[in-house]
Amino acid sequence: MKKSLFITFEGIEGCGKSTQAEMLKEYLENLGKKVLLTREPGGPKISEDIRDILLDTNNHEMLPETEMLLYMASRSQHTGEWIIPALEKGTFVISDRYYDSTIAYQGAARKIDRNIIDTITKYATFGLVPDLTYLIDMQAEIGLSRISQTDADRLERESLEFHEKVRKGFLEIAEIEKERYIVVDGYKSIEEIHKFIVGKFIDFQHVELS
Ligand code: TMP
């Protein structure tokens, strides 16, 4: 039995994962657990600085290779400086995105070779795999309609077709990695989704809840 878990939330833009990550954090804190809620790209200062470069709308020239490596660099610092030390102290870690986002965005949508992504992921994450991943699924069109286009970041400005490939990429990972993936119907209400997420968390037998 583990004392804490590493939980990730994934999905396309506007799917509502950040709200759900926050609600799960509150649920766990009410059970008396220590929780680190964090995000990718981001977390510690170095990773947040890399986030700014990645999402800057002026950086049109960024090559897919550069983009993928920057996400990985940000992740490496985040995993080594924050996530692993927190888990070692028995803190639950919830991350709004992790390496599955690279498989979906840079792999499925930008067409970077999956073997290259997998090799660099293992190196950048020190081999840390999430215990549980919630994929909040919905059509790209619906997700995109929920975000403001005026202050959309570099990735959010990509085409509908790009975001459809991202969604498909996530669903393919969920199909293969059934033991850690929970696909959540993103069309339900915020409360219904939270209830479903908590229900699945309770069913997950690998952690001490008392
Ligand atoms: P956010 O909007 O969920 O904070 O994520 C920032 C953007 O970065 C979002 O458009 C998804 C994208 N992204 C990737 O393309 N690859 C990655 O590995 C990660 C973590 C995010």
JSON list of C-alpha atoms and ligand atoms in Angstrom, two decimals:
[
{"chain": "A", "resi": 1, "resn": "MET", "atom": "CA", "xyz": [0.00, 0.00, 0.00]},
{"chain": "A", "resi": 2, "resn": "LYS", "atom": "CA", "xyz": [1.26, 3.45, -0.92]},
{"chain": "A", "resi": 3, "resn": "LYS", "atom": "CA", "xyz": [1.02, 6.44, 1.43]},
{"chain": "A", "resi": 4, "resn": "SER", "atom": "CA", "xyz": [0.46, 8.88, -1.40]},
{"chain": "A", "resi": 5, "resn": "LEU", "atom": "CA", "xyz": [-0.28, 8.87, -5.11]},
{"chain": "A", "resi": 6, "resn": "PHE", "atom": "CA", "xyz": [0.77, 10.75, -8.20]},
{"chain": "A", "resi": 7, "resn": "ILE", "atom": "CA", "xyz": [-2.40, 11.71, -10.06]},
{"chain": "A", "resi": 8, "resn": "THR", "atom": "CA", "xyz": [-2.51, 13.49, -13.40]},
{"chain": "A", "resi": 9, "resn": "PHE", "atom": "CA", "xyz": [-5.27, 15.23, -15.35]},
{"chain": "A", "resi": 10, "resn": "GLU", "atom": "CA", "xyz": [-5.19, 15.31, -19.14]},
{"chain": "A", "resi": 11, "resn": "GLY", "atom": "CA", "xyz": [-7.39, 16.56, -21.95]},
{"chain": "A", "resi": 12, "resn": "ILE", "atom": "CA", "xyz": [-7.79, 19.10, -24.69]},
{"chain": "A", "resi": 13, "resn": "GLU", "atom": "CA", "xyz": [-8.06, 22.85, -24.14]},
{"chain": "A", "resi": 14, "resn": "GLY", "atom": "CA", "xyz": [-11.21, 23.93, -22.33]},
{"chain": "A", "resi": 15, "resn": "CYS", "atom": "CA", "xyz": [-12.14, 20.44, -21.11]},
{"chain": "A", "resi": 16, "resn": "GLY", "atom": "CA", "xyz": [-12.39, 21.54, -17.46]},
{"chain": "A", "resi": 17, "resn": "LYS", "atom": "CA", "xyz": [-9.46, 19.54, -16.06]},
{"chain": "A", "resi": 18, "resn": "SER", "atom": "CA", "xyz": [-8.03, 22.42, -14.01]},
{"chain": "A", "resi": 19, "resn": "THR", "atom": "CA", "xyz": [-11.33, 22.86, -12.15]},
{"chain": "A", "resi": 20, "resn": "GLN", "atom": "CA", "xyz": [-11.50, 19.13, -11.47]},
{"chain": "A", "resi": 21, "resn": "ALA", "atom": "CA", "xyz": [-7.87, 18.98, -10.30]},
{"chain": "A", "resi": 22, "resn": "GLU", "atom": "CA", "xyz": [-8.64, 21.76, -7.81]},
{"chain": "A", "resi": 23, "resn": "MET", "atom": "CA", "xyz": [-11.78, 19.94, -6.59]},
{"chain": "A", "resi": 24, "resn": "LEU", "atom": "CA", "xyz": [-9.90, 16.66, -6.10]},
{"chain": "A", "resi": 25, "resn": "LYS", "atom": "CA", "xyz": [-7.25, 18.54, -4.13]},
{"chain": "A", "resi": 26, "resn": "GLU", "atom": "CA", "xyz": [-9.94, 19.91, -1.80]},
{"chain": "A", "resi": 27, "resn": "TYR", "atom": "CA", "xyz": [-11.46, 16.45, -1.42]},
{"chain": "A", "resi": 28, "resn": "LEU", "atom": "CA", "xyz": [-8.09, 14.96, -0.41]},
{"chain": "A", "resi": 29, "resn": "GLU", "atom": "CA", "xyz": [-7.31, 17.80, 1.96]},
{"chain": "A", "resi": 30, "resn": "ASN", "atom": "CA", "xyz": [-10.66, 17.20, 3.64]},
{"chain": "A", "resi": 31, "resn": "LEU", "atom": "CA", "xyz": [-9.50, 13.62, 4.22]},
{"chain": "A", "resi": 32, "resn": "GLY", "atom": "CA", "xyz": [-6.49, 15.10, 6.04]},
{"chain": "A", "resi": 33, "resn": "LYS", "atom": "CA", "xyz": [-3.99, 14.49, 3.23]},
{"chain": "A", "resi": 34, "resn": "LYS", "atom": "CA", "xyz": [-1.17, 16.80, 2.24]},
{"chain": "A", "resi": 35, "resn": "VAL", "atom": "CA", "xyz": [-1.55, 17.70, -1.44]},
{"chain": "A", "resi": 36, "resn": "LEU", "atom": "CA", "xyz": [0.67, 19.42, -3.97]},
{"chain": "A", "resi": 37, "resn": "LEU", "atom": "CA", "xyz": [-1.39, 20.72, -6.89]},
{"chain": "A", "resi": 38, "resn": "THR", "atom": "CA", "xyz": [0.82, 21.68, -9.79]},
{"chain": "A", "resi": 39, "resn": "ARG", "atom": "CA", "xyz": [0.77, 22.00, -13.58]},
{"chain": "A", "resi": 40, "resn": "GLU", "atom": "CA", "xyz": [2.78, 21.39, -16.74]},
{"chain": "A", "resi": 41, "resn": "PRO", "atom": "CA", "xyz": [4.47, 23.11, -18.27]},
{"chain": "A", "resi": 42, "resn": "GLY", "atom": "CA", "xyz": [5.21, 24.77, -14.95]},
{"chain": "A", "resi": 43, "resn": "GLY", "atom": "CA", "xyz": [5.79, 24.30, -11.25]},
{"chain": "A", "resi": 44, "resn": "PRO", "atom": "CA", "xyz": [9.19, 25.56, -10.07]},
{"chain": "A", "resi": 45, "resn": "LYS", "atom": "CA", "xyz": [10.60, 28.85, -11.37]},
{"chain": "A", "resi": 46, "resn": "ILE", "atom": "CA", "xyz": [12.81, 27.34, -14.08]},
{"chain": "A", "resi": 47, "resn": "SER", "atom": "CA", "xyz": [9.86, 25.31, -15.44]},
{"chain": "A", "resi": 48, "resn": "GLU", "atom": "CA", "xyz": [7.54, 28.35, -15.34]},
{"chain": "A", "resi": 49, "resn": "ASP", "atom": "CA", "xyz": [10.17, 30.38, -17.22]},
{"chain": "A", "resi": 50, "resn": "ILE", "atom": "CA", "xyz": [10.25, 27.67, -19.91]},
{"chain": "A", "resi": 51, "resn": "ARG", "atom": "CA", "xyz": [6.42, 27.75, -19.98]},
{"chain": "A", "resi": 52, "resn": "ASP", "atom": "CA", "xyz": [6.54, 31.45, -20.86]},
{"chain": "A", "resi": 53, "resn": "ILE", "atom": "CA", "xyz": [8.78, 30.71, -23.88]},
{"chain": "A", "resi": 54, "resn": "LEU", "atom": "CA", "xyz": [6.56, 27.80, -24.98]},
{"chain": "A", "resi": 55, "resn": "LEU", "atom": "CA", "xyz": [3.27, 29.69, -24.85]},
{"chain": "A", "resi": 56, "resn": "ASP", "atom": "CA", "xyz": [4.51, 33.06, -26.13]},
{"chain": "A", "resi": 57, "resn": "THR", "atom": "CA", "xyz": [2.49, 33.89, -29.26]},
{"chain": "A", "resi": 58, "resn": "ASN", "atom": "CA", "xyz": [5.52, 35.74, -30.70]},
{"chain": "A", "resi": 59, "resn": "ASN", "atom": "CA", "xyz": [7.46, 32.49, -30.97]},
{"chain": "A", "resi": 60, "resn": "HIS", "atom": "CA", "xyz": [5.94, 31.43, -34.34]},
{"chain": "A", "resi": 61, "resn": "GLU", "atom": "CA", "xyz": [9.30, 30.13, -35.54]},
{"chain": "A", "resi": 62, "resn": "MET", "atom": "CA", "xyz": [9.53, 27.43, -32.90]},
{"chain": "A", "resi": 63, "resn": "LEU", "atom": "CA", "xyz": [10.27, 24.06, -34.47]},
{"chain": "A", "resi": 64, "resn": "PRO", "atom": "CA", "xyz": [8.36, 20.97, -33.28]},
{"chain": "A", "resi": 65, "resn": "GLU", "atom": "CA", "xyz": [11.68, 19.48, -32.11]},
{"chain": "A", "resi": 66, "resn": "THR", "atom": "CA", "xyz": [12.51, 22.57, -30.01]},
{"chain": "A", "resi": 67, "resn": "GLU", "atom": "CA", "xyz": [8.99, 22.60, -28.63]},
{"chain": "A", "resi": 68, "resn": "MET", "atom": "CA", "xyz": [9.13, 18.95, -27.57]},
{"chain": "A", "resi": 69, "resn": "LEU", "atom": "CA", "xyz": [12.53, 19.37, -25.92]},
{"chain": "A", "resi": 70, "resn": "LEU", "atom": "CA", "xyz": [11.41, 22.48, -24.03]},
{"chain": "A", "resi": 71, "resn": "TYR", "atom": "CA", "xyz": [8.36, 20.64, -22.66]},
{"chain": "A", "resi": 72, "resn": "MET", "atom": "CA", "xyz": [10.71, 17.86, -21.57]},
{"chain": "A", "resi": 73, "resn": "ALA", "atom": "CA", "xyz": [13.21, 20.28, -20.01]},
{"chain": "A", "resi": 74, "resn": "SER", "atom": "CA", "xyz": [10.42, 21.96, -18.07]},
{"chain": "A", "resi": 75, "resn": "ARG", "atom": "CA", "xyz": [9.15, 18.51, -16.97]},
{"chain": "A", "resi": 76, "resn": "SER", "atom": "CA", "xyz": [12.55, 17.32, -15.85]},
{"chain": "A", "resi": 77, "resn": "GLN", "atom": "CA", "xyz": [13.03, 20.26, -13.49]},
{"chain": "A", "resi": 78, "resn": "HIS", "atom": "CA", "xyz": [9.45, 19.94, -12.25]},
{"chain": "A", "resi": 79, "resn": "THR", "atom": "CA", "xyz": [9.72, 16.20, -11.59]},
{"chain": "A", "resi": 80, "resn": "GLY", "atom": "CA", "xyz": [13.14, 16.36, -9.94]},
{"chain": "A", "resi": 81, "resn": "GLU", "atom": "CA", "xyz": [12.66, 19.54, -7.91]},
{"chain": "A", "resi": 82, "resn": "TRP", "atom": "CA", "xyz": [9.02, 19.22, -6.85]},
{"chain": "A", "resi": 83, "resn": "ILE", "atom": "CA", "xyz": [7.17, 15.98, -7.67]},
{"chain": "A", "resi": 84, "resn": "ILE", "atom": "CA", "xyz": [9.60, 13.27, -6.54]},
{"chain": "A", "resi": 85, "resn": "PRO", "atom": "CA", "xyz": [10.56, 15.02, -3.25]},
{"chain": "A", "resi": 86, "resn": "ALA", "atom": "CA", "xyz": [6.85, 15.60, -2.46]},
{"chain": "A", "resi": 87, "resn": "LEU", "atom": "CA", "xyz": [5.95, 11.94, -3.10]},
{"chain": "A", "resi": 88, "resn": "GLU", "atom": "CA", "xyz": [8.89, 10.82, -0.95]},
{"chain": "A", "resi": 89, "resn": "LYS", "atom": "CA", "xyz": [7.45, 12.86, 1.94]},
{"chain": "A", "resi": 90, "resn": "GLY", "atom": "CA", "xyz": [4.05, 11.17, 1.55]},
{"chain": "A", "resi": 91, "resn": "THR", "atom": "CA", "xyz": [2.38, 14.17, -0.11]},
{"chain": "A", "resi": 92, "resn": "PHE", "atom": "CA", "xyz": [-0.22, 13.48, -2.80]},
{"chain": "A", "resi": 93, "resn": "VAL", "atom": "CA", "xyz": [0.73, 15.13, -6.07]},
{"chain": "A", "resi": 94, "resn": "ILE", "atom": "CA", "xyz": [-1.90, 16.22, -8.61]},
{"chain": "A", "resi": 95, "resn": "SER", "atom": "CA", "xyz": [-0.51, 17.55, -11.86]},
{"chain": "A", "resi": 96, "resn": "ASP", "atom": "CA", "xyz": [-2.60, 19.38, -14.44]},
{"chain": "A", "resi": 97, "resn": "ARG", "atom": "CA", "xyz": [-0.89, 17.66, -17.43]},
{"chain": "A", "resi": 98, "resn": "TYR", "atom": "CA", "xyz": [2.25, 15.49, -17.53]},
{"chain": "A", "resi": 99, "resn": "TYR", "atom": "CA", "xyz": [4.03, 13.50, -20.24]},
{"chain": "A", "resi": 100, "resn": "ASP", "atom": "CA", "xyz": [0.84, 12.17, -21.90]},
{"chain": "A", "resi": 101, "resn": "SER", "atom": "CA", "xyz": [0.35, 15.73, -23.14]},
{"chain": "A", "resi": 102, "resn": "THR", "atom": "CA", "xyz": [3.64, 15.46, -25.03]},
{"chain": "A", "resi": 103, "resn": "ILE", "atom": "CA", "xyz": [2.52, 12.17, -26.60]},
{"chain": "A", "resi": 104, "resn": "ALA", "atom": "CA", "xyz": [-0.79, 13.78, -27.67]},
{"chain": "A", "resi": 105, "resn": "TYR", "atom": "CA", "xyz": [0.38, 17.29, -28.73]},
{"chain": "A", "resi": 106, "resn": "GLN", "atom": "CA", "xyz": [3.92, 16.75, -30.01]},
{"chain": "A", "resi": 107, "resn": "GLY", "atom": "CA", "xyz": [3.44, 13.08, -30.96]},
{"chain": "A", "resi": 108, "resn": "ALA", "atom": "CA", "xyz": [-0.09, 12.64, -32.32]},
{"chain": "A", "resi": 109, "resn": "ALA", "atom": "CA", "xyz": [-0.57, 16.23, -33.55]},
{"chain": "A", "resi": 110, "resn": "ARG", "atom": "CA", "xyz": [2.94, 17.41, -34.49]},
{"chain": "A", "resi": 111, "resn": "LYS", "atom": "CA", "xyz": [3.99, 13.92, -35.66]},
{"chain": "A", "resi": 112, "resn": "ILE", "atom": "CA", "xyz": [7.20, 13.58, -33.67]},
{"chain": "A", "resi": 113, "resn": "ASP", "atom": "CA", "xyz": [8.34, 9.96, -33.56]},
{"chain": "A", "resi": 114, "resn": "ARG", "atom": "CA", "xyz": [6.83, 8.15, -30.56]},
{"chain": "A", "resi": 115, "resn": "ASN", "atom": "CA", "xyz": [10.03, 6.18, -29.84]},
{"chain": "A", "resi": 116, "resn": "ILE", "atom": "CA", "xyz": [11.99, 9.42, -29.51]},
{"chain": "A", "resi": 117, "resn": "ILE", "atom": "CA", "xyz": [9.35, 10.86, -27.18]},
{"chain": "A", "resi": 118, "resn": "ASP", "atom": "CA", "xyz": [9.32, 7.70, -25.04]},
{"chain": "A", "resi": 119, "resn": "THR", "atom": "CA", "xyz": [13.11, 7.61, -24.71]},
{"chain": "A", "resi": 120, "resn": "ILE", "atom": "CA", "xyz": [13.38, 11.27, -23.71]},
{"chain": "A", "resi": 121, "resn": "THR", "atom": "CA", "xyz": [10.37, 10.94, -21.37]},
{"chain": "A", "resi": 122, "resn": "LYS", "atom": "CA", "xyz": [12.08, 8.17, -19.40]},
{"chain": "A", "resi": 123, "resn": "TYR", "atom": "CA", "xyz": [15.18, 10.33, -19.06]},
{"chain": "A", "resi": 124, "resn": "ALA", "atom": "CA", "xyz": [13.37, 13.58, -18.24]},
{"chain": "A", "resi": 125, "resn": "THR", "atom": "CA", "xyz": [11.00, 12.05, -15.65]},
{"chain": "A", "resi": 126, "resn": "PHE", "atom": "CA", "xyz": [13.56, 9.78, -13.94]},
{"chain": "A", "resi": 127, "resn": "GLY", "atom": "CA", "xyz": [11.12, 7.00, -14.88]},
{"chain": "A", "resi": 128, "resn": "LEU", "atom": "CA", "xyz": [8.23, 8.41, -12.81]},
{"chain": "A", "resi": 129, "resn": "VAL", "atom": "CA", "xyz": [4.87, 7.18, -14.14]},
{"chain": "A", "resi": 130, "resn": "PRO", "atom": "CA", "xyz": [1.53, 8.50, -12.75]},
{"chain": "A", "resi": 131, "resn": "ASP", "atom": "CA", "xyz": [-0.46, 6.09, -10.56]},
{"chain": "A", "resi": 132, "resn": "LEU", "atom": "CA", "xyz": [-3.76, 7.38, -11.91]},
{"chain": "A", "resi": 133, "resn": "THR", "atom": "CA", "xyz": [-4.63, 9.55, -14.90]},
{"chain": "A", "resi": 134, "resn": "TYR", "atom": "CA", "xyz": [-8.01, 11.16, -15.53]},
{"chain": "A", "resi": 135, "resn": "LEU", "atom": "CA", "xyz": [-8.69, 12.06, -19.15]},
{"chain": "A", "resi": 136, "resn": "ILE", "atom": "CA", "xyz": [-11.53, 14.57, -19.37]},
{"chain": "A", "resi": 137, "resn": "ASP", "atom": "CA", "xyz": [-12.80, 13.84, -22.84]},
{"chain": "A", "resi": 138, "resn": "MET", "atom": "CA", "xyz": [-14.87, 16.02, -25.15]},
{"chain": "A", "resi": 139, "resn": "GLN", "atom": "CA", "xyz": [-14.91, 17.09, -28.80]},
{"chain": "A", "resi": 140, "resn": "ALA", "atom": "CA", "xyz": [-12.19, 19.60, -29.64]},
{"chain": "A", "resi": 141, "resn": "GLU", "atom": "CA", "xyz": [-14.77, 21.98, -31.05]},
{"chain": "A", "resi": 142, "resn": "ILE", "atom": "CA", "xyz": [-16.63, 22.17, -27.74]},
{"chain": "A", "resi": 143, "resn": "GLY", "atom": "CA", "xyz": [-13.47, 22.58, -25.66]},
{"chain": "A", "resi": 144, "resn": "LEU", "atom": "CA", "xyz": [-12.13, 25.34, -27.90]},
{"chain": "A", "resi": 145, "resn": "SER", "atom": "CA", "xyz": [-15.45, 27.18, -27.82]},
{"chain": "A", "resi": 146, "resn": "ARG", "atom": "CA", "xyz": [-15.04, 27.49, -24.04]},
{"chain": "A", "resi": 147, "resn": "ILE", "atom": "CA", "xyz": [-11.72, 29.36, -24.14]},
{"chain": "A", "resi": 148, "resn": "SER", "atom": "CA", "xyz": [-11.23, 33.01, -24.95]},
{"chain": "A", "resi": 149, "resn": "GLN", "atom": "CA", "xyz": [-9.68, 33.45, -28.41]},
{"chain": "A", "resi": 150, "resn": "THR", "atom": "CA", "xyz": [-8.47, 36.98, -27.64]},
{"chain": "A", "resi": 151, "resn": "ASP", "atom": "CA", "xyz": [-5.85, 35.90, -25.10]},
{"chain": "A", "resi": 152, "resn": "ALA", "atom": "CA", "xyz": [-5.30, 32.40, -26.50]},
{"chain": "A", "resi": 153, "resn": "ASP", "atom": "CA", "xyz": [-1.71, 31.15, -26.15]},
{"chain": "A", "resi": 154, "resn": "ARG", "atom": "CA", "xyz": [0.51, 29.78, -28.94]},
{"chain": "A", "resi": 155, "resn": "LEU", "atom": "CA", "xyz": [-0.87, 26.22, -28.68]},
{"chain": "A", "resi": 156, "resn": "GLU", "atom": "CA", "xyz": [-4.48, 27.26, -28.18]},
{"chain": "A", "resi": 157, "resn": "ARG", "atom": "CA", "xyz": [-4.25, 29.18, -31.49]},
{"chain": "A", "resi": 158, "resn": "GLU", "atom": "CA", "xyz": [-3.62, 25.96, -33.42]},
{"chain": "A", "resi": 159, "resn": "SER", "atom": "CA", "xyz": [-6.38, 24.76, -35.79]},
{"chain": "A", "resi": 160, "resn": "LEU", "atom": "CA", "xyz": [-9.40, 22.68, -34.90]},
{"chain": "A", "resi": 161, "resn": "GLU", "atom": "CA", "xyz": [-7.85, 19.82, -36.88]},
{"chain": "A", "resi": 162, "resn": "PHE", "atom": "CA", "xyz": [-4.73, 20.00, -34.68]},
{"chain": "A", "resi": 163, "resn": "HIS", "atom": "CA", "xyz": [-6.83, 19.79, -31.51]},
{"chain": "A", "resi": 164, "resn": "GLU", "atom": "CA", "xyz": [-8.85, 16.89, -32.95]},
{"chain": "A", "resi": 165, "resn": "LYS", "atom": "CA", "xyz": [-5.58, 14.99, -33.41]},
{"chain": "A", "resi": 166, "resn": "VAL", "atom": "CA", "xyz": [-4.64, 15.81, -29.81]},
{"chain": "A", "resi": 167, "resn": "ARG", "atom": "CA", "xyz": [-7.95, 14.38, -28.58]},
{"chain": "A", "resi": 168, "resn": "LYS", "atom": "CA", "xyz": [-7.46, 11.23, -30.65]},
{"chain": "A", "resi": 169, "resn": "GLY", "atom": "CA", "xyz": [-3.92, 10.93, -29.26]},
{"chain": "A", "resi": 170, "resn": "PHE", "atom": "CA", "xyz": [-5.20, 10.98, -25.68]},
{"chain": "A", "resi": 171, "resn": "LEU", "atom": "CA", "xyz": [-7.91, 8.41, -26.41]},
{"chain": "A", "resi": 172, "resn": "GLU", "atom": "CA", "xyz": [-5.30, 6.10, -27.95]},
{"chain": "A", "resi": 173, "resn": "ILE", "atom": "CA", "xyz": [-3.13, 6.28, -24.83]},
{"chain": "A", "resi": 174, "resn": "ALA", "atom": "CA", "xyz": [-6.20, 5.58, -22.65]},
{"chain": "A", "resi": 175, "resn": "GLU", "atom": "CA", "xyz": [-6.99, 2.51, -24.76]},
{"chain": "A", "resi": 176, "resn": "ILE", "atom": "CA", "xyz": [-3.49, 1.09, -24.25]},
{"chain": "A", "resi": 177, "resn": "GLU", "atom": "CA", "xyz": [-2.80, 2.15, -20.65]},
{"chain": "A", "resi": 178, "resn": "LYS", "atom": "CA", "xyz": [-6.08, 0.89, -19.20]},
{"chain": "A", "resi": 179, "resn": "GLU", "atom": "CA", "xyz": [-4.71, 0.17, -15.72]},
{"chain": "A", "resi": 180, "resn": "ARG", "atom": "CA", "xyz": [-3.90, 3.81, -14.93]},
{"chain": "A", "resi": 181, "resn": "TYR", "atom": "CA", "xyz": [-6.34, 5.66, -17.24]},
{"chain": "A", "resi": 182, "resn": "ILE", "atom": "CA", "xyz": [-9.86, 6.75, -16.42]},
{"chain": "A", "resi": 183, "resn": "VAL", "atom": "CA", "xyz": [-11.79, 8.39, -19.24]},
{"chain": "A", "resi": 184, "resn": "VAL", "atom": "CA", "xyz": [-14.27, 10.94, -17.94]},
{"chain": "A", "resi": 185, "resn": "ASP", "atom": "CA", "xyz": [-17.28, 12.22, -19.89]},
{"chain": "A", "resi": 186, "resn": "GLY", "atom": "CA", "xyz": [-16.51, 15.95, -20.10]},
{"chain": "A", "resi": 187, "resn": "TYR", "atom": "CA", "xyz": [-20.08, 16.91, -21.07]},
{"chain": "A", "resi": 188, "resn": "LYS", "atom": "CA", "xyz": [-21.48, 16.20, -17.60]},
{"chain": "A", "resi": 189, "resn": "SER", "atom": "CA", "xyz": [-21.87, 18.98, -15.01]},
{"chain": "A", "resi": 190, "resn": "ILE", "atom": "CA", "xyz": [-18.88, 20.02, -12.87]},
{"chain": "A", "resi": 191, "resn": "GLU", "atom": "CA", "xyz": [-20.44, 18.37, -9.79]},
{"chain": "A", "resi": 192, "resn": "GLU", "atom": "CA", "xyz": [-21.28, 15.12, -11.62]},
{"chain": "A", "resi": 193, "resn": "ILE", "atom": "CA", "xyz": [-17.74, 14.89, -12.99]},
{"chain": "A", "resi": 194, "resn": "HIS", "atom": "CA", "xyz": [-16.27, 15.51, -9.53]},
{"chain": "A", "resi": 195, "resn": "LYS", "atom": "CA", "xyz": [-18.45, 12.75, -8.04]},
{"chain": "A", "resi": 196, "resn": "PHE", "atom": "CA", "xyz": [-17.34, 10.33, -10.76]},
{"chain": "A", "resi": 197, "resn": "ILE", "atom": "CA", "xyz": [-13.67, 11.22, -10.20]},
{"chain": "A", "resi": 198, "resn": "VAL", "atom": "CA", "xyz": [-13.94, 10.71, -6.43]},
{"chain": "A", "resi": 199, "resn": "GLY", "atom": "CA", "xyz": [-15.78, 7.40, -6.96]},
{"chain": "A", "resi": 200, "resn": "LYS", "atom": "CA", "xyz": [-12.97, 6.14, -9.19]},
{"chain": "A", "resi": 201, "resn": "PHE", "atom": "CA", "xyz": [-10.39, 7.38, -6.70]},
{"chain": "A", "resi": 202, "resn": "ILE", "atom": "CA", "xyz": [-12.06, 5.39, -3.88]},
{"chain": "A", "resi": 203, "resn": "ASP", "atom": "CA", "xyz": [-12.17, 2.28, -6.11]},
{"chain": "A", "resi": 204, "resn": "PHE", "atom": "CA", "xyz": [-8.44, 2.59, -6.68]},
{"chain": "A", "resi": 205, "resn": "GLN", "atom": "CA", "xyz": [-7.13, 0.09, -4.16]},
{"chain": "A", "resi": 206, "resn": "HIS", "atom": "CA", "xyz": [-3.49, 1.02, -3.96]},
{"chain": "A", "resi": 207, "resn": "VAL", "atom": "CA", "xyz": [-3.47, 3.72, -1.30]},
{"chain": "A", "resi": 208, "resn": "GLU", "atom": "CA", "xyz": [-4.10, 3.97, 2.46]},
{"chain": "A", "resi": 209, "resn": "LEU", "atom": "CA", "xyz": [-7.07, 6.31, 2.93]},
{"chain": "A", "resi": 210, "resn": "SER", "atom": "CA", "xyz": [-7.41, 6.18, 6.74]},
{"chain": "B", "resi": 1, "resn": "TMP", "atom": "P1", "xyz": [-2.45, 24.45, -20.20]},
{"chain": "B", "resi": 1, "resn": "TMP", "atom": "O1", "xyz": [-3.19, 25.40, -21.10]},
{"chain": "B", "resi": 1, "resn": "TMP", "atom": "O2", "xyz": [-3.22, 23.22, -19.85]},
{"chain": "B", "resi": 1, "resn": "TMP", "atom": "O3", "xyz": [-1.80, 25.09, -19.01]},
{"chain": "B", "resi": 1, "resn": "TMP", "atom": "O4", "xyz": [-1.22, 23.87, -21.08]},
{"chain": "B", "resi": 1, "resn": "TMP", "atom": "C1", "xyz": [-0.41, 24.67, -21.82]},
{"chain": "B", "resi": 1, "resn": "TMP", "atom": "C2", "xyz": [-0.39, 24.25, -23.25]},
{"chain": "B", "resi": 1, "resn": "TMP", "atom": "O5", "xyz": [0.76, 23.43, -23.50]},
{"chain": "B", "resi": 1, "resn": "TMP", "atom": "C3", "xyz": [-1.59, 23.49, -23.74]},
{"chain": "B", "resi": 1, "resn": "TMP", "atom": "O6", "xyz": [-1.93, 24.05, -25.00]},
{"chain": "B", "resi": 1, "resn": "TMP", "atom": "C4", "xyz": [-1.08, 22.10, -23.96]},
{"chain": "B", "resi": 1, "resn": "TMP", "atom": "C5", "xyz": [0.37, 22.30, -24.26]},
{"chain": "B", "resi": 1, "resn": "TMP", "atom": "N1", "xyz": [1.26, 21.18, -23.90]},
{"chain": "B", "resi": 1, "resn": "TMP", "atom": "C6", "xyz": [1.94, 20.50, -24.91]},
{"chain": "B", "resi": 1, "resn": "TMP", "atom": "O7", "xyz": [1.79, 20.81, -26.09]},
{"chain": "B", "resi": 1, "resn": "TMP", "atom": "N2", "xyz": [2.81, 19.51, -24.55]},
{"chain": "B", "resi": 1, "resn": "TMP", "atom": "C7", "xyz": [3.04, 19.17, -23.24]},
{"chain": "B", "resi": 1, "resn": "TMP", "atom": "O8", "xyz": [3.83, 18.27, -22.96]},
{"chain": "B", "resi": 1, "resn": "TMP", "atom": "C8", "xyz": [2.32, 19.90, -22.21]},
{"chain": "B", "resi": 1, "resn": "TMP", "atom": "C9", "xyz": [2.55, 19.55, -20.77]},
{"chain": "B", "resi": 1, "resn": "TMP", "atom": "C10", "xyz": [1.44, 20.88, -22.60]}
]
